[in-house]
mmCIF file of C-alpha atoms in Angstrom:
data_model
loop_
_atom_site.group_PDB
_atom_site.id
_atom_site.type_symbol
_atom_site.label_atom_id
_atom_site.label_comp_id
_atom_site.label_asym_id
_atom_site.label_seq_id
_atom_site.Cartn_x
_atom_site.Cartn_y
_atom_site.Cartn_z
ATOM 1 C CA UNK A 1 -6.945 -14.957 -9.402
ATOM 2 C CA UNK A 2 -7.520 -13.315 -6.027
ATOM 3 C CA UNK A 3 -8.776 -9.179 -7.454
ATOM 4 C CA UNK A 4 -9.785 -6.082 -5.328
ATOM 5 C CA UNK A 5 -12.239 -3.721 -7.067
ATOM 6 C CA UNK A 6 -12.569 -0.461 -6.048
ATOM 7 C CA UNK A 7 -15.326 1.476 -8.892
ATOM 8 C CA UNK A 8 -14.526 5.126 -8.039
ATOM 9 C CA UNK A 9 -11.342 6.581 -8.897
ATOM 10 C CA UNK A 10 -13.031 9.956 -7.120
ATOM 11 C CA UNK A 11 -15.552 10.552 -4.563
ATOM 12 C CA UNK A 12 -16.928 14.428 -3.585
ATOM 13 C CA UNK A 13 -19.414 14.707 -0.782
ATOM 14 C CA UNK A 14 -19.550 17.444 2.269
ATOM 15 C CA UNK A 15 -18.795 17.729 5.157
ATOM 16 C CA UNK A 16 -21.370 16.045 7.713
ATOM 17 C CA UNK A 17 -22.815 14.079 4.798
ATOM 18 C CA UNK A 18 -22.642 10.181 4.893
ATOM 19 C CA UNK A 19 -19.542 8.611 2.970
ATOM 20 C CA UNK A 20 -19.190 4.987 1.896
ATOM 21 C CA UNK A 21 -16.126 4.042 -0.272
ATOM 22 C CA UNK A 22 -17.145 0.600 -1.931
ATOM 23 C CA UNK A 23 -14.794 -2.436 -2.640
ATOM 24 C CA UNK A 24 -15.170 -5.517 -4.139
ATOM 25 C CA UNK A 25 -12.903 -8.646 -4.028
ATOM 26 C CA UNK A 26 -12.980 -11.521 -5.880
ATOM 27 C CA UNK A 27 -11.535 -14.853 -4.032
ATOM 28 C CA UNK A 28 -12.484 -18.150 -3.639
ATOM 29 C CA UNK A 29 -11.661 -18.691 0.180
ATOM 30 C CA UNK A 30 -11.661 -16.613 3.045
ATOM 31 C CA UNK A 31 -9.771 -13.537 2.790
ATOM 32 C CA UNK A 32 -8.211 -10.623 5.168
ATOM 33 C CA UNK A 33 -9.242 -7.760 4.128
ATOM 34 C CA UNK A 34 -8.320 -4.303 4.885
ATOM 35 C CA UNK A 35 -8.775 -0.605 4.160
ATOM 36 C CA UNK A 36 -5.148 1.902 4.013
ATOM 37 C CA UNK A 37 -5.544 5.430 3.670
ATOM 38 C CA UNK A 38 -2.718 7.966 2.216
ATOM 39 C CA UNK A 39 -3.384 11.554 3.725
ATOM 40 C CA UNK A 40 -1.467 14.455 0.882
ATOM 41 C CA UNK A 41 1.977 13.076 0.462
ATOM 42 C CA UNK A 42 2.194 11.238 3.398
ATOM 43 C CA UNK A 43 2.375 6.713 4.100
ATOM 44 C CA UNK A 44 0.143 4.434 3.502
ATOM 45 C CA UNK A 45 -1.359 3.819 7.117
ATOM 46 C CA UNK A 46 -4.035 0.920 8.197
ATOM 47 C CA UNK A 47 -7.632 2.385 9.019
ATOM 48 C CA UNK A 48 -9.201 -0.429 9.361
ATOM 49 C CA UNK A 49 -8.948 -4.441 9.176
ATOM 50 C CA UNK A 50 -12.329 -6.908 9.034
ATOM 51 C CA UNK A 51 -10.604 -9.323 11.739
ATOM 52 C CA UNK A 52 -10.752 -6.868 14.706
ATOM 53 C CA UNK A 53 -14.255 -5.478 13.655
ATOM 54 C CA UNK A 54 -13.437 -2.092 15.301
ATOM 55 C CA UNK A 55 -14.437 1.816 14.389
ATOM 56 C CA UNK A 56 -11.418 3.836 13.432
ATOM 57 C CA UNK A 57 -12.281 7.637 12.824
ATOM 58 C CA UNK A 58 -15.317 7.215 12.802
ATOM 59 C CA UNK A 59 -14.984 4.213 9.778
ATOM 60 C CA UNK A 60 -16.373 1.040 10.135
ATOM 61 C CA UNK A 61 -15.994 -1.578 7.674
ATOM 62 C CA UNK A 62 -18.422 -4.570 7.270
ATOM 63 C CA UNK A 63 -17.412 -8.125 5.190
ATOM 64 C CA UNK A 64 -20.240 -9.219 3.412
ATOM 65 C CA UNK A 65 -19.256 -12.717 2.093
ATOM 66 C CA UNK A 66 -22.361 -13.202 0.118
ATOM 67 C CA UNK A 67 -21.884 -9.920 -2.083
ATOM 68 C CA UNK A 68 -17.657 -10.104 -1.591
ATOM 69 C CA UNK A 69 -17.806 -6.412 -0.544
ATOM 70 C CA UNK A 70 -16.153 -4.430 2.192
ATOM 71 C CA UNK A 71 -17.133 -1.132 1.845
ATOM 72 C CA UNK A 72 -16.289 1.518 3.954
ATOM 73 C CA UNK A 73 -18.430 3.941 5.599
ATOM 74 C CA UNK A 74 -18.849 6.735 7.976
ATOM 75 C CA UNK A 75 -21.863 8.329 8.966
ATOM 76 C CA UNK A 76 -20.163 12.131 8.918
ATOM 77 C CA UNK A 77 -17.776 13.102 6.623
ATOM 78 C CA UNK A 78 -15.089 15.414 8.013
ATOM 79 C CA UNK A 79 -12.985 17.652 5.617
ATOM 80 C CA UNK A 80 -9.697 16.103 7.497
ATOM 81 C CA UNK A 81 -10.902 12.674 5.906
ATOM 82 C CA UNK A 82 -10.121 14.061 2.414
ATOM 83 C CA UNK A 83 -7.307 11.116 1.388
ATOM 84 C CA UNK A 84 -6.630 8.473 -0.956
ATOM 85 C CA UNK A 85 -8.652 4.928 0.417
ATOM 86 C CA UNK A 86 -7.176 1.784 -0.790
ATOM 87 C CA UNK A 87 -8.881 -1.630 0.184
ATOM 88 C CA UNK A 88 -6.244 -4.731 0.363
ATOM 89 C CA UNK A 89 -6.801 -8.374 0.202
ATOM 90 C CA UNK A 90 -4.673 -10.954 1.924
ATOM 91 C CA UNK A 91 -5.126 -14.281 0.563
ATOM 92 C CA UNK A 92 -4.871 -16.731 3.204
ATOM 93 C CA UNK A 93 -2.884 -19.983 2.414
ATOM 94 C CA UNK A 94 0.618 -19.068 2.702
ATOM 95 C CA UNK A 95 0.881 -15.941 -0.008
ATOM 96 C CA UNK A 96 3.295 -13.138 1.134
ATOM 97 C CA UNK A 97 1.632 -10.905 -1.113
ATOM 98 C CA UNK A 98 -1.116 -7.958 -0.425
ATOM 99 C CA UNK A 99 -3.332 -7.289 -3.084
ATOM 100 C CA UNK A 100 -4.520 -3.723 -3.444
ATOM 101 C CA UNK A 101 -7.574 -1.665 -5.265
ATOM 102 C CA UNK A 102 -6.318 1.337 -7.482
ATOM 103 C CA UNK A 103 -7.897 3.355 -4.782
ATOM 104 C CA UNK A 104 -10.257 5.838 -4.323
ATOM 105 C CA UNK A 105 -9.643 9.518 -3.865
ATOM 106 C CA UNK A 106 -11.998 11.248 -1.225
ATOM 107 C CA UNK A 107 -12.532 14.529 -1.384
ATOM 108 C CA UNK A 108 -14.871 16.726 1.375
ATOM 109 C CA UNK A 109 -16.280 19.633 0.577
ATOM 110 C CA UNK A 110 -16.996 22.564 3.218
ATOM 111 C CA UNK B 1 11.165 3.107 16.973
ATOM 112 C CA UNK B 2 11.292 4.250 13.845
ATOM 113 C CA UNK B 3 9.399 1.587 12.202
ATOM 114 C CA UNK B 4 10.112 1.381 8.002
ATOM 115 C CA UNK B 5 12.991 3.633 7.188
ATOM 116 C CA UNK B 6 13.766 4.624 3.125
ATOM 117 C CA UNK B 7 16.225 6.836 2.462
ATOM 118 C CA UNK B 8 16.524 9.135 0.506
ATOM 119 C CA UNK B 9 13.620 10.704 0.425
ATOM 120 C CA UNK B 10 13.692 13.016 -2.636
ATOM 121 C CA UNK B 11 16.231 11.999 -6.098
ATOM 122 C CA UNK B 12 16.548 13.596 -9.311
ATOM 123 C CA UNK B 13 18.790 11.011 -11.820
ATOM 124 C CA UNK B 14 19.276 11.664 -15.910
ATOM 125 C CA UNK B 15 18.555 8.975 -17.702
ATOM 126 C CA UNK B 16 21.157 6.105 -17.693
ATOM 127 C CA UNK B 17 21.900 6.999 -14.396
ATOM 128 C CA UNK B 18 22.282 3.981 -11.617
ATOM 129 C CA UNK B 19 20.363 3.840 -7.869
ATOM 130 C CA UNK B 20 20.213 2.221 -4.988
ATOM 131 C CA UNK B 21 16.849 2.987 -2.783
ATOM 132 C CA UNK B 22 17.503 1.659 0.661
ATOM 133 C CA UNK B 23 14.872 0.181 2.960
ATOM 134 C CA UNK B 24 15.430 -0.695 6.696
ATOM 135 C CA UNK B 25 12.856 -1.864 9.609
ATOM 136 C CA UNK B 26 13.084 -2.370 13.293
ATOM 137 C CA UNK B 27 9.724 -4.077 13.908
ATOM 138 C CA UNK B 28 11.361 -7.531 13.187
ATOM 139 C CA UNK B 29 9.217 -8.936 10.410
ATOM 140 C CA UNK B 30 10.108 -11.482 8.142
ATOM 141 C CA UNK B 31 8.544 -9.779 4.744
ATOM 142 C CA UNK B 32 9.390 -7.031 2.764
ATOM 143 C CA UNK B 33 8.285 -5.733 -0.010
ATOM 144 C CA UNK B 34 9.165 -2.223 -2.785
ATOM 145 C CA UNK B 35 5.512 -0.986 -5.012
ATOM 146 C CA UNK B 36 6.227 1.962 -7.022
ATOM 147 C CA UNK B 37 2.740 4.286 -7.186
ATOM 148 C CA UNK B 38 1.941 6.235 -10.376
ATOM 149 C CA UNK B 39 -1.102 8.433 -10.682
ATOM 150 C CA UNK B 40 -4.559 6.411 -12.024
ATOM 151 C CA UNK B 41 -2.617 3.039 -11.202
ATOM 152 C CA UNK B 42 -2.472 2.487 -7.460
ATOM 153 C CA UNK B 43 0.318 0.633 -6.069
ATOM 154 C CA UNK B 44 2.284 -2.186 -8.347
ATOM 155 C CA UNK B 45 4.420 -4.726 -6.312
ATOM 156 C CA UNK B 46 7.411 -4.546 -7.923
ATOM 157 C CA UNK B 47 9.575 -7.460 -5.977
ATOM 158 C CA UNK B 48 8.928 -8.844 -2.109
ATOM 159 C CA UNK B 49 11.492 -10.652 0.281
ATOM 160 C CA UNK B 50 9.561 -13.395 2.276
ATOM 161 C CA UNK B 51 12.773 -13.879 4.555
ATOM 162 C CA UNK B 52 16.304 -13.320 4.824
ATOM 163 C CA UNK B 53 17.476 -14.454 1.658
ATOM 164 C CA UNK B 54 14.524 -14.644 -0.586
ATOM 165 C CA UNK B 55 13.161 -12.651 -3.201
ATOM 166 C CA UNK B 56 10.856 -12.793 -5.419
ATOM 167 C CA UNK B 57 9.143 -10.975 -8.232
ATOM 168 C CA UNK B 58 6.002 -8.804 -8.112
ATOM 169 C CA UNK B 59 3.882 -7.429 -10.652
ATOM 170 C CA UNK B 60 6.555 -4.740 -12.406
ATOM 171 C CA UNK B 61 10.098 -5.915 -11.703
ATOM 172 C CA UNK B 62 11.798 -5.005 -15.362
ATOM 173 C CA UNK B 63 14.190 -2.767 -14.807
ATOM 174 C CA UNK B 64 14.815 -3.265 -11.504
ATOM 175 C CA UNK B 65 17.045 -5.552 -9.132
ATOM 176 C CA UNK B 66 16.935 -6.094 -5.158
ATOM 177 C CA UNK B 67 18.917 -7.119 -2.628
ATOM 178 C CA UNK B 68 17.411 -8.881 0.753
ATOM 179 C CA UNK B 69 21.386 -8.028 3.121
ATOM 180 C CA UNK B 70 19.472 -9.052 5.933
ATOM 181 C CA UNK B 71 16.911 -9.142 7.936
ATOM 182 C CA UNK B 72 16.537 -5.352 8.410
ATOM 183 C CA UNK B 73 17.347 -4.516 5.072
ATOM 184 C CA UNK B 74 16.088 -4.685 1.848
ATOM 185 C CA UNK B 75 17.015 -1.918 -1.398
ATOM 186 C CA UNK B 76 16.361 -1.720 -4.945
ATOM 187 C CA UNK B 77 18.658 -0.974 -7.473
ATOM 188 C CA UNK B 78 17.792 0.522 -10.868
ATOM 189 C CA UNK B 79 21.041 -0.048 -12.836
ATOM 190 C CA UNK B 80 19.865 2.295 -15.690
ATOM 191 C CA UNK B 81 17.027 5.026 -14.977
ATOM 192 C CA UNK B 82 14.446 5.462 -17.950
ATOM 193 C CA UNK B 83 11.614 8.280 -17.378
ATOM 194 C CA UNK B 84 8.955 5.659 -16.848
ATOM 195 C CA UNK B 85 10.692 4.852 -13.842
ATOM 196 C CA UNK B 86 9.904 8.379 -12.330
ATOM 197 C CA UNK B 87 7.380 7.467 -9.550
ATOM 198 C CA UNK B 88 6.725 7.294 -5.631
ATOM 199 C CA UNK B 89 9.126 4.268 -4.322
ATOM 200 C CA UNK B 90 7.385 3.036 -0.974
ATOM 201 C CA UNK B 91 8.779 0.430 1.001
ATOM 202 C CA UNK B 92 6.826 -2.065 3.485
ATOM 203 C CA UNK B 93 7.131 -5.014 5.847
ATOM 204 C CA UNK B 94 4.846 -7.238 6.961
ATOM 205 C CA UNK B 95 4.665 -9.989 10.350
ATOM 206 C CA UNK B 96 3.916 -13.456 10.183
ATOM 207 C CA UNK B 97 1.227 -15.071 10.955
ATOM 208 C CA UNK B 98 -2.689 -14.377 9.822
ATOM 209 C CA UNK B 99 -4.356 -10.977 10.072
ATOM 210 C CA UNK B 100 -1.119 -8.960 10.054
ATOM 211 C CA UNK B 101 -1.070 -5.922 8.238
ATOM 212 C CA UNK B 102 1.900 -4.130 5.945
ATOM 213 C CA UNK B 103 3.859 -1.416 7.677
ATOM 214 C CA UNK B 104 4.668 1.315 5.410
ATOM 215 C CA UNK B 105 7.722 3.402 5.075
ATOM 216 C CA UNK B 106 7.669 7.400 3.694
ATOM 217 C CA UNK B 107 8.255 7.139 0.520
ATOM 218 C CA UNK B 108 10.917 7.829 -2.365
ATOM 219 C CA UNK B 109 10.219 10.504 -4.796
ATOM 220 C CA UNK B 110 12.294 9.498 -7.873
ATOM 221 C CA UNK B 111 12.160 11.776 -10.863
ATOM 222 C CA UNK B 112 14.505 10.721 -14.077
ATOM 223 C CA UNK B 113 14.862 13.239 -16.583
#
């Protein structure tokens, strides 16, 4: 069964330290993968997905097949990045169905 | 365009009470989907309409019902409102074809007392 892993319910670090939000998936072909974040109250919205390879914000995102992780990372932390992170899997093959981490909560200190 | 639509935004029911979330798009896609999200336990799919006319069940559909009217539109109905239920309704659509992404609407704060 197709799983996205994401260890830390909470993260703290400050601002203009380095932040990387891990996720692991566990699937047996070749998956989409993408990262959502949830600013205070607000909609889910897409940061980031592995197919377009691009730097939102300042995130970047890297597949690593070998290790099935996608962790995110950004080099500076900015207190406006404090937001819930949720990594999503889409199983290719003909599933409707997004499969999401539990998320991790990001908080940045000033 | 305003992209995933829920209304209403904000309910208070009793338990027992009946409720119809509604969920409308203008971006065209295909699927839809209702998660509820509770605190500690991320989003749970609770059903998803691949097209006009299907749905099917998600990960926490007990106690709930849905109704695909058309392409646009998709709401869930909770015939009788327990406490459990109280959570964060989002709705969200999705494209076809590989690589795209689910579209989010605002959000439904439900509270059953």
């Amino acid at each position: 069964a197709q799983r996205v892993t994401q260890p830390e319910k909470l993260l703290s670090v400050f601002k203009g330290a380095p932040v990387e939000l891990k996720c692991n998936y566990s699937y047996s072909g070749s998956p989409e993968l993408f990262w959502y974040v949830q600013y205070s109250r607000q909609r889910l919205q897409l940061l980031l997905r592995h197919i377009s390879r691009e730097s939102i914000k300042g995130f970047t995102a890297d597949l690593n097949k070998g290790e099935t992780s996608f962790h995110l990372k950004k080099p500076f932390a900015q207190e406006e990045d404090s937001a819930m992170y949720y990594c999503a899997l889409w199983p290719q093959g003909g599933s409707e169905k997004l499969v999401f981490g539990k998320g991790t909560k990001l908080t940045v200190n000033p | 365009n305003a992209g995933v639509t829920q209304t209403p935004k904000f309910q208070v029911l009793k338990t027992g009470q009946s409720m119809t979330l509604q969920c409308a798009q203008d971006m065209n896609h295909n699927s839809m989907y209702w998660y509820r999200q509770d605190p500690g336990m991320g989003l749970r799919l609770i059903y998803y309409s691949a097209s006009e006319g299907t749905t099917d069940k998600g990960e926490v559909p007990n106690g709930y019902n849905v109704s695909r009217l058309n392409k646009r539109e998709f709401s869930l109905r909770l015939e009788s409102a327990a406490p459990s239920q109280t959570s964060v309704y989002f709705c969200a659509t999705r494209g076809r074809g590989g690589g795209q992404p689910q579209h989010f609407g605002d959000g439904t704060r439900l509270s059953i007392l």
